[in-house]
Coordinates of C-alpha atoms in Angstrom, one line a residue:
X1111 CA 138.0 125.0 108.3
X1112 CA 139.1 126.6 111.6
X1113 CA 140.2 123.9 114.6
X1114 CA 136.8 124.3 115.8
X1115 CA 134.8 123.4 113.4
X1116 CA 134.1 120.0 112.0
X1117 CA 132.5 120.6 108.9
X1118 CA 131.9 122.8 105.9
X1119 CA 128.7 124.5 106.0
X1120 CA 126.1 126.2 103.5
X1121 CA 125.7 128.5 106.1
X1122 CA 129.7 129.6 105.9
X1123 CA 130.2 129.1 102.3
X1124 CA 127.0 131.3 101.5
X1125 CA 128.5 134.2 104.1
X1126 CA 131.6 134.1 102.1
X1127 CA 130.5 134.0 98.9
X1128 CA 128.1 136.8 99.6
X1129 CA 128.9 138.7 102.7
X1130 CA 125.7 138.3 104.6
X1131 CA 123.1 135.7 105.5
X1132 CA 121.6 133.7 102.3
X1133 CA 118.0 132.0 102.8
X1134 CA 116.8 129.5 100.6
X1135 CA 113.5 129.5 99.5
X1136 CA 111.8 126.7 98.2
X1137 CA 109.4 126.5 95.5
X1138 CA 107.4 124.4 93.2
X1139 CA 108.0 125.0 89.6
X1140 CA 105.3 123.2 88.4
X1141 CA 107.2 120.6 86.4
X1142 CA 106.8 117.0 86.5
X1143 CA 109.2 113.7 86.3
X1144 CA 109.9 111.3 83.7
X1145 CA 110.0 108.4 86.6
X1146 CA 106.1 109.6 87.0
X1147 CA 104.6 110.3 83.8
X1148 CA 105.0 107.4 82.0
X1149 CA 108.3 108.1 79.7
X1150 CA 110.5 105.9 82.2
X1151 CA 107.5 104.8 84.9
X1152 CA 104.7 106.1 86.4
X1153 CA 105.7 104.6 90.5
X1154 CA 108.5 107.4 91.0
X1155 CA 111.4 106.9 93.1
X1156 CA 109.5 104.4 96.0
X1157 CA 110.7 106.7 98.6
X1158 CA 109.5 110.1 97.1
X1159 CA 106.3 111.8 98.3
X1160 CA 103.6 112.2 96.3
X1161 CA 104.4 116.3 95.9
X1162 CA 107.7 115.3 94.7
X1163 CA 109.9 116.1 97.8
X1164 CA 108.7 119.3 97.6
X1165 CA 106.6 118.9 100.6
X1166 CA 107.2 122.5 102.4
X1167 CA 106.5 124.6 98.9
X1168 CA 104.1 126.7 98.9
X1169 CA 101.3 125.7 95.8
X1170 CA 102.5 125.4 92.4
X1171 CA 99.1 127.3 91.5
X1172 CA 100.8 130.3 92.4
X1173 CA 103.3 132.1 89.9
X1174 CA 106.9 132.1 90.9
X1175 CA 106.9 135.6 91.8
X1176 CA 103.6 134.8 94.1
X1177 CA 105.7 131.3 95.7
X1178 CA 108.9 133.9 96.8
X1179 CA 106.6 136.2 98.4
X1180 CA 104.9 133.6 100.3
X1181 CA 108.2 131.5 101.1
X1182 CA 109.8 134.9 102.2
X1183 CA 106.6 135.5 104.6
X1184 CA 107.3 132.3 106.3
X1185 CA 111.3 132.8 106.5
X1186 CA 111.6 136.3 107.6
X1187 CA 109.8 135.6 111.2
X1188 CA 113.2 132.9 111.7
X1189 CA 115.6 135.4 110.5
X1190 CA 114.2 139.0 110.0
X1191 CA 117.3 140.7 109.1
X1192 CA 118.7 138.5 106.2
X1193 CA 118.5 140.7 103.4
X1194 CA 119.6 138.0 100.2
X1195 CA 118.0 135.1 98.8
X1196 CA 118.8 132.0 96.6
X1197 CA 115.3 130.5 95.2
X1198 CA 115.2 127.1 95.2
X1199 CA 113.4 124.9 92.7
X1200 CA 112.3 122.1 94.9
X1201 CA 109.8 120.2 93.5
X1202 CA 110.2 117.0 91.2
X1203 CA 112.6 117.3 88.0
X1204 CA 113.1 120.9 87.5
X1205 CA 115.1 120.6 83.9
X1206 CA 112.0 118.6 82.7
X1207 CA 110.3 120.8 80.4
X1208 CA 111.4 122.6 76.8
X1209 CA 114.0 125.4 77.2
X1210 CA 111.4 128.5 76.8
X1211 CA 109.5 127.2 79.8
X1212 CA 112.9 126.9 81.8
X1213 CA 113.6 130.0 81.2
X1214 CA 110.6 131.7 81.9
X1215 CA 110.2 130.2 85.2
X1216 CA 114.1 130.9 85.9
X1217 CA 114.2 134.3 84.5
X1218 CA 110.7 135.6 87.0
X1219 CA 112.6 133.9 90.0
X1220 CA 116.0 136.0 89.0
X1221 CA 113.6 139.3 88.6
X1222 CA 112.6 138.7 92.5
X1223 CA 114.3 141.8 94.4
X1224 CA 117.7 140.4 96.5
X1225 CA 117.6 137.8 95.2
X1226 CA 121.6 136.4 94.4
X1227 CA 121.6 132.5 92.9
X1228 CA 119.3 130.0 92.0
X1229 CA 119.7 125.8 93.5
X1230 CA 117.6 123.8 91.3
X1231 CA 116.8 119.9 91.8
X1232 CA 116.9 117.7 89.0
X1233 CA 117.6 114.3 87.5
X1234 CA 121.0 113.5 85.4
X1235 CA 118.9 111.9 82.4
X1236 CA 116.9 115.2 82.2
X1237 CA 120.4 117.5 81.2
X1238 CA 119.7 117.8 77.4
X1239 CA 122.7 119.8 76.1
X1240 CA 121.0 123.2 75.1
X1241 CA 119.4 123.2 78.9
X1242 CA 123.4 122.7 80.4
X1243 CA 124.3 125.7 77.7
X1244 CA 121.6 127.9 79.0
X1245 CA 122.8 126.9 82.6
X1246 CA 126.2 128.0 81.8
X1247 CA 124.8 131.4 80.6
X1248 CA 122.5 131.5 83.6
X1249 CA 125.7 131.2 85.9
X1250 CA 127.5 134.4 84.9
X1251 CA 124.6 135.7 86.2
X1252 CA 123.7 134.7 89.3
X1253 CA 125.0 131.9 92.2
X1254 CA 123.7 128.7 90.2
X1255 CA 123.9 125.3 91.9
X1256 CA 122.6 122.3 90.3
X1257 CA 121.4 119.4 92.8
X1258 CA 121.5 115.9 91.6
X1259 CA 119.5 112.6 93.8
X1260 CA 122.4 110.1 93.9
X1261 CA 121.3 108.8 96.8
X1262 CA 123.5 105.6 97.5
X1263 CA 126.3 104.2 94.8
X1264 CA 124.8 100.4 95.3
X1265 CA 123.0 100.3 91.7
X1266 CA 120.8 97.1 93.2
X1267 CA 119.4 99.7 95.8
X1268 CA 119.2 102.0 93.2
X1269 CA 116.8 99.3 91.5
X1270 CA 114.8 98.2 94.1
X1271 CA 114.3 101.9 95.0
X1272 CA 113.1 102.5 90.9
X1273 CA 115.8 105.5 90.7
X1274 CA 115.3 105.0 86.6
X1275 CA 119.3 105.8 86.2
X1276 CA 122.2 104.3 86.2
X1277 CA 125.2 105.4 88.5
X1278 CA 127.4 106.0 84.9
X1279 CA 124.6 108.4 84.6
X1280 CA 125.0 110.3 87.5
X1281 CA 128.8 110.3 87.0
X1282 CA 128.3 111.7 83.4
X1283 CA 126.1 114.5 84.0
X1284 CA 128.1 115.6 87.2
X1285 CA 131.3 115.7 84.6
X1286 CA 129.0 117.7 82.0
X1287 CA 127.4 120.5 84.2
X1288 CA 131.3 120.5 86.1
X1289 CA 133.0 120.9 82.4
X1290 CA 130.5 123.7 81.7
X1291 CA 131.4 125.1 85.1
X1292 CA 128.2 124.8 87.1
X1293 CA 128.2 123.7 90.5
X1294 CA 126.8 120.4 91.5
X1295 CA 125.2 119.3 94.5
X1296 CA 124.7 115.8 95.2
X1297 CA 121.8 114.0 97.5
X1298 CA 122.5 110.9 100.0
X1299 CA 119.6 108.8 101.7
X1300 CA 121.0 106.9 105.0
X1301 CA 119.5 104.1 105.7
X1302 CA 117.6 102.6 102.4
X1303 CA 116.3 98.9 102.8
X1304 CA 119.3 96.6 103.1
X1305 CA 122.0 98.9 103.1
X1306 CA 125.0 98.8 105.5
X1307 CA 127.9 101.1 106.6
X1308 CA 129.4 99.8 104.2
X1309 CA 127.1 100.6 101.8
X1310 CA 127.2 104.2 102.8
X1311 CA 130.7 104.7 103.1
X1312 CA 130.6 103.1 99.7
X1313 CA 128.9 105.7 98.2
X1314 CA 130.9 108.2 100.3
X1315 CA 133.7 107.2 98.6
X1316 CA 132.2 107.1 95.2
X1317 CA 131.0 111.1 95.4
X1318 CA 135.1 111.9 96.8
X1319 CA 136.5 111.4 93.4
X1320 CA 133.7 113.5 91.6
X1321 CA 133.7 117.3 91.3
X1322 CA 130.8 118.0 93.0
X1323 CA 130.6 121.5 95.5
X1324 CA 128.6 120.0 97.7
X1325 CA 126.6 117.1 99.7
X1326 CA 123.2 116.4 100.9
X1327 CA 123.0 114.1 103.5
X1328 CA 119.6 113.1 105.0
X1329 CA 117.9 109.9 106.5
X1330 CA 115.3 107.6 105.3
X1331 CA 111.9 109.1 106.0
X1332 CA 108.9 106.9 105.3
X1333 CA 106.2 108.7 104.5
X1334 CA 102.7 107.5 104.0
X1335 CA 101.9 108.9 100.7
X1336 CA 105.1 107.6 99.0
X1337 CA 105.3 103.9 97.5
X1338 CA 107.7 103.1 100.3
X1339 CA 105.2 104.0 103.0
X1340 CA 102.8 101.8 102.1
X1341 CA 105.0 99.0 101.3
X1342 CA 106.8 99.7 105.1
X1343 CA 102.3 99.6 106.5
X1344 CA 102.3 96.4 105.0
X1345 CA 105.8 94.5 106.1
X1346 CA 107.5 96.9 108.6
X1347 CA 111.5 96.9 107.6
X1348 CA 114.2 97.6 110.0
X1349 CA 114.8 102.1 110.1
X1350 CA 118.4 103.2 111.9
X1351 CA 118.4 104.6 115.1
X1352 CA 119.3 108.4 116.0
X1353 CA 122.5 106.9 117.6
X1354 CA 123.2 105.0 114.4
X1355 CA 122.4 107.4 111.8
X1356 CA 124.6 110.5 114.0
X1357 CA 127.8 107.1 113.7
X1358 CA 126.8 106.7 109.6
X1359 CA 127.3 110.4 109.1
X1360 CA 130.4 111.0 111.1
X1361 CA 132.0 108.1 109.1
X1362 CA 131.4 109.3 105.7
X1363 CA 132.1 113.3 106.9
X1364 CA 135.6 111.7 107.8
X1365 CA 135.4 110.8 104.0
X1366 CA 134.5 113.8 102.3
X1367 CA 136.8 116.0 100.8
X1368 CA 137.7 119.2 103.2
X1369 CA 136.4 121.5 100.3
X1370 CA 133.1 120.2 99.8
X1371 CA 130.0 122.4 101.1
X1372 CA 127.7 120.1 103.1
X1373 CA 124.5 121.3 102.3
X1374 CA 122.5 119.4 104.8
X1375 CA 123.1 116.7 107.8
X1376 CA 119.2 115.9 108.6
X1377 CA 116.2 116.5 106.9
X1378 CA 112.6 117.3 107.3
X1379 CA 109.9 114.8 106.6
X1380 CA 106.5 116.3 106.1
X1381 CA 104.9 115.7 109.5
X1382 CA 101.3 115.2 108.3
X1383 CA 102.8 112.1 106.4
X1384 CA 106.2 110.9 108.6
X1385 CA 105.5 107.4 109.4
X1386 CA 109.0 106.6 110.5
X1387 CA 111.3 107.1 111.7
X1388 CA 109.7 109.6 114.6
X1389 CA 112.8 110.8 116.1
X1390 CA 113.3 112.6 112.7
X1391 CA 110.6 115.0 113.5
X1392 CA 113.1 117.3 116.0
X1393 CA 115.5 118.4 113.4
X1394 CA 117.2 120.8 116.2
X1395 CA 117.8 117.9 118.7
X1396 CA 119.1 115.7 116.4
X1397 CA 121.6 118.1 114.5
X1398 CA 122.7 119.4 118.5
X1399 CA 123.3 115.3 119.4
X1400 CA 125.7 115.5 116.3
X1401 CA 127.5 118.2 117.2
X1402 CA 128.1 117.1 119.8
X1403 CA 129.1 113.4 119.4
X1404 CA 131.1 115.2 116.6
X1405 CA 133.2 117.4 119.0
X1406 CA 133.2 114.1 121.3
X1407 CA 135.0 112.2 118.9
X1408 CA 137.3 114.6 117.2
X1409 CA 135.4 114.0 114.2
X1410 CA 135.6 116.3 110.7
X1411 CA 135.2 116.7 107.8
X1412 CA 138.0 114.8 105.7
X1413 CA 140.1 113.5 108.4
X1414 CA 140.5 110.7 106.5

């Protein structure tokens, strides 16, 4: 990183690896999740939403091919001159199918014109060894990242939030994809139910000593069609302030290891269903505060 910057970027590692601005765009594969239908539960992860964080895909209804189009539509009025595209399989657990379906859905997204690599969210307990081989192959193809929901290292928030997996899990499939050489890209949630700093850092700590490319980093969002939501209608719980969530991340970024890519620093909560927290909803202010309290601080990435 150059003395003014304070992290690394998707932004920057995508205009290195490729020369030009990358877009992401998100789809739904149609695929499912074994913490939904029945094989491990049928609740999900309490905090997911009831299209499987996938809430800004367009419908699975539509064939892949169809999904790019319409993602692209929506893309190209924000930036009209980027010219590559990574598709991203959003939606649910999108290694949980047999191989052939895999890599029919895969191989349409590859056949969509500019398009350069492929991020696809899954779980670690859905990595059956001919789906990592076929990955591997897939890689010396294209830019293939694989994007795993740790969310937080504490295995008793892990329980309360019905994750379905253990954190020996995690670690194990991020050594498996890593040994076949695919990226991995791990999620954070700030701010689950009875977690502290501590807790955070914790977990920051924790994904350090892994060989993951890159972090996910997002805040709690309660939304109203999750199993969280309507437990939070019921008994409000306590949600972090902007000010507190902008000191959680700066802590852990001083964690991080200088050469992971952070993928995101806020997210988006579907604002048809965002109960809380509300100052969520301006992505652009909030990412601008950090900066700046960043910058402010003589904060980045690694300092410590």
């Amino acid at each position: 990183m150059s003395s003014t910057e304070h992290f690394y970027s998707l932004n920057r590692f995508l205009r290195e690896a490729h020369g030009s601005k990358v877009i992401k765009l998100s789809i739904d594969g149609g695929f499912t999740c074994p913490n939904r239908d029945g094989k491990l539960s049928t609740k999900g992860c309490l905090f997911c939403s009831a299209e499987g964080s996938g809430d800004f895909t367009p419908s699975a209804q539509l064939s892949i091919t169809q999904q790019l189009h319409s993602a692209l539509d929506l893309v190209s009025k924000k930036w009209p001159q980027s010219t590559k595209y990574i598709a991203y399989f959003q939606s649910y657990t999108n290694t949980y199918a047999p191989l052939a379906t895999l890599k029919a859905k895969y191989e349409e997204a590859l056949a969509f014109p500019q398009l350069v690599g492929l991020a696809i969210a899954t779980r670690p307990d859905c990595l059956e060894d001919e789906t990592v081989a076929y990955l591997q192959e897939l890689s010396t193809r294209t830019h293939l990242w694989i994007e795993l929901g740790l969310q937080t290292s504490n295995e008793a928030s892990a329980r309360q939030m019905n994750r379905g997996y253990t954190l020996d899990c995690f670690k194990d499939a991020v050594f498996k994809l890593a040994s076949y050489g695919i990226e991995v890209v791990a999620h954070l949630i700030i701010g689950l139910p009875g977690e502290t700093l501590e807790d955070y850092l914790a977990t920051a700590r924790f994904i350090g000593q892994l060989p993951l490319q890159g972090v996910k980093i997002h805040m709690l969002h309660i939304l109203d069609d999750s199993p969280l939501g309507r437990i939070y209608q019921k008994n409000p719980f306590p949600l972090l302030t902007e000010e507190e969530y902008i000191f959680a991340v700066g802590e852990i970024l001083k964690l991080l290891p200088s050469h992971f890519v952070i993928h995101r620093l806020t997210g988006d909560g579907a604002g048809d269903h965002l109960l809380a927290p509300l100052w969520t909803r301006n992505k652009k202010q909030v990412l601008n505060h950090l900066n700046h309290y960043l910058k402010l601080h003589d904060i980045y990435q690694g300092k410590f």
